[in-house]
Amino acid sequence: MYGLVHRALQCFAQDIYGEDIWEKVVVEAELPFHEYEAMLPYPDHHLDDALTSLSNLLERSPAQVAEDVGTYLVTHERMETVRRLLRFGGTTYVEFILSLEDVHDRVKLALPDLELPRFEVEVHSETSFSVVLDWSRQGFGEVLLGVLRAMADDYGTLVMLEVGRSFRSGEVLEVVKVELFEVDFTTGREFGLIAGGTAS
Amino acid sequence: MRREQPTEPSTRYIPFDEDVLGTLMPMHLHISPTGHILSVGPTLAKLKPDQSLIGQRFLEVFEVKRPLNIDSFGDLLEHEGCVIRTRFRQGDRLGMKGLFVPLTQQSVMLPDRREEGGSAPVLRPLLRDHPGSVRGATRGALINLSLGVNVVEAVQRYKLSSADFAPADPTVDMLYLIEAKSVALEESKRLNMRLEGARDEAEAQAYTDTLTNLQNRRSMDAMLYQLLRSDQPFGLMHLDLDYFKQVNDTFGHAAGDHVLRHVAGVLQDETRVGDLVARVGGDEFVLIIRGCVDLSVLGGIAWRIISRLEEPITYGDDLCQISASIGTTLSSFYDRPVADQMLNDADRALYSSKDQGRARHTVFDPKQFSALG
């Protein structure tokens, strides 16, 4: 998998908990590097090992840490790109949720080798959705939960989110349920189609 | 419920609400037969925020670059459907391109409920053509414009959002891709810079002795090769420390390392920047003095080095005492100097120094050594 994913976890640990924690993770997870390069491939198991070590060090469950990583991806200034690319999904939170189905293909266009889950959005009502994750790996549901929670703040929408499981033709898929309460809860953050596009 | 209508052109007429047209084509212009703007798509209108385009003459607001030679709206209508390249005559002159389509006279469609049995109304043309009206006479024109690659600039300047582009228009996807690709490219550039830095460092390390920061054997080989190739004269000195083993054995390796670094400093002090000082073994050094085949100069350097190295070196509370033996040869001794032979001869001169009781400098003598060898 692309180092982009490993690096996200590394930056999360460094930015939120400090350099020392990341150094401990590197030692405990027996990672061969201190720094991941975004554009180089690395083994998948590094990611699991690092997440396990980080959770142990923080005395939190991997699910909790994964959710915080999702929130971090959207809210931290170092990850502004992620937020911006997600905001391309639509002008409202509902449009954004529906656009999750395009994320996989969009990312493929930009980075053909980056493996991300395929999202399928089930619409139950105007305010109720399920985002089904189709991926060979488990554990991304919590990251998505964190992302969706932070994006709701970004759009100024009040939502309730929950991670569950769905059984489909013998497979267990992760599902994030989305319930909208108030679309214009707060004003949300600004977004322009061009980064820094405030030229007069 | 939809009925097959005879394929008369009039039955294909699609009645459009202006708003619907605006949603379908946010950058359109509807122009009257006289060349006046009747309606403007909402996104196009945003590009002229301080004035309304409606009611103005199309050609007074827009400069048409293609087709060529358009002086009146009539000229344009004569082209029938065609690609149009245009820009505003005033203000922000963003280039735009699009399709120009003349509209022909058609009958307006009206719902007709005169069908049998309360079924849904059917759209029928309202036949109002009176004798003498010409079929196909113009009803003006429709232009659908696009910003092309100027969209990036326009989005920035007029703060356009994804709502300003038709859902079927891939512009927003294009902007997404531009941004995602730029990010990926930036990351790649950063990676390249880091790799370049690492390569420089590795290269420097490959030619450096990491303990003393002197050059190493590889670096010495490279310089000898270069000097011999370009036929430049030089003096080659081979230096071996005396009593270094005792320092190591008595005071430990850390003291030995300290002494080696001190020696490196002395050797660098006594040579010029362009000369080479290489550590080629544990306590062996090679000096290449470029452009110098003057034995009195080289002898001076050798004796200065020996006398400075014989000064006791402080390491903590200990005093380390060493000396050095040196063997020298000159490129001018040979008709065709060869690196291996010169190194060998300097080495023989060095061992001659050692044999004579150390702390000495011996110059290789071709006659004497060739007699021996």
Short mmCIF file of C-alpha atoms in Angstrom, two decimals, chain A residues 4 7 37-40 81 84-85 88 90-91 103 106-107 109-112 193-200, chain B residues 151-152 155-163 165 172-173 175-177 179-181 183-184 187-188 190-191 194:
data_model
loop_
_atom_site.label_atom_id
_atom_site.label_comp_id
_atom_site.label_asym_id
_atom_site.label_seq_id
_atom_site.Cartn_x
_atom_site.Cartn_y
_atom_site.Cartn_z
CA LEU A 4 0.38 7.96 1.97
CA ARG A 7 2.20 8.49 6.64
CA GLU A 37 7.37 8.51 2.18
CA ALA A 38 3.92 9.30 0.79
CA MET A 39 4.71 8.19 -2.73
CA LEU A 40 6.50 4.91 -2.03
CA THR A 81 -5.79 18.65 1.20
CA ARG A 84 -10.56 20.06 0.32
CA LEU A 85 -10.76 17.00 -1.90
CA PHE A 88 -15.47 18.65 -3.89
CA GLY A 90 -20.93 18.62 -3.02
CA THR A 91 -22.27 21.86 -1.67
CA VAL A 103 -14.40 8.74 -4.14
CA ARG A 106 -11.79 9.83 -8.34
CA VAL A 107 -8.83 8.77 -6.26
CA LEU A 109 -7.73 8.93 -11.46
CA ALA A 110 -5.21 10.86 -9.39
CA LEU A 111 -3.28 7.97 -7.81
CA PRO A 112 -3.95 4.74 -9.71
CA LEU A 193 -13.08 25.17 -5.79
CA ILE A 194 -9.54 26.52 -6.09
CA ALA A 195 -7.30 26.37 -3.02
CA GLY A 196 -6.74 29.81 -1.57
CA GLY A 197 -9.13 31.13 -4.22
CA THR A 198 -9.90 34.45 -2.62
CA ALA A 199 -8.42 36.64 -5.35
CA SER A 200 -10.62 39.64 -5.94
CA VAL B 151 -12.10 28.00 -15.78
CA VAL B 152 -9.41 27.82 -13.08
CA VAL B 155 -13.45 30.07 -10.50
CA GLN B 156 -10.91 31.94 -8.43
CA ARG B 157 -11.87 35.42 -9.55
CA TYR B 158 -15.64 35.05 -9.40
CA LYS B 159 -15.76 32.54 -6.54
CA LEU B 160 -17.69 30.00 -8.54
CA SER B 161 -18.81 26.89 -6.70
CA SER B 162 -19.80 23.45 -7.91
CA ALA B 163 -23.42 24.69 -8.02
CA PHE B 165 -21.62 24.08 -13.14
CA VAL B 172 -15.69 20.20 -11.12
CA ASP B 173 -14.18 16.73 -11.55
CA LEU B 175 -10.73 20.86 -10.84
CA TYR B 176 -10.68 18.00 -8.35
CA LEU B 177 -8.23 16.15 -10.53
CA GLU B 179 -5.85 19.64 -7.24
CA ALA B 180 -5.29 15.96 -6.48
CA LYS B 181 -2.62 15.66 -9.16
CA VAL B 183 -0.74 17.41 -4.45
CA ALA B 184 0.65 14.11 -5.75
CA GLU B 187 4.78 14.99 -2.85
CA SER B 188 6.79 13.41 -5.66
CA ARG B 190 9.59 16.54 -2.26
CA LEU B 191 10.51 12.87 -2.42
CA ARG B 194 15.04 14.14 -0.37
#
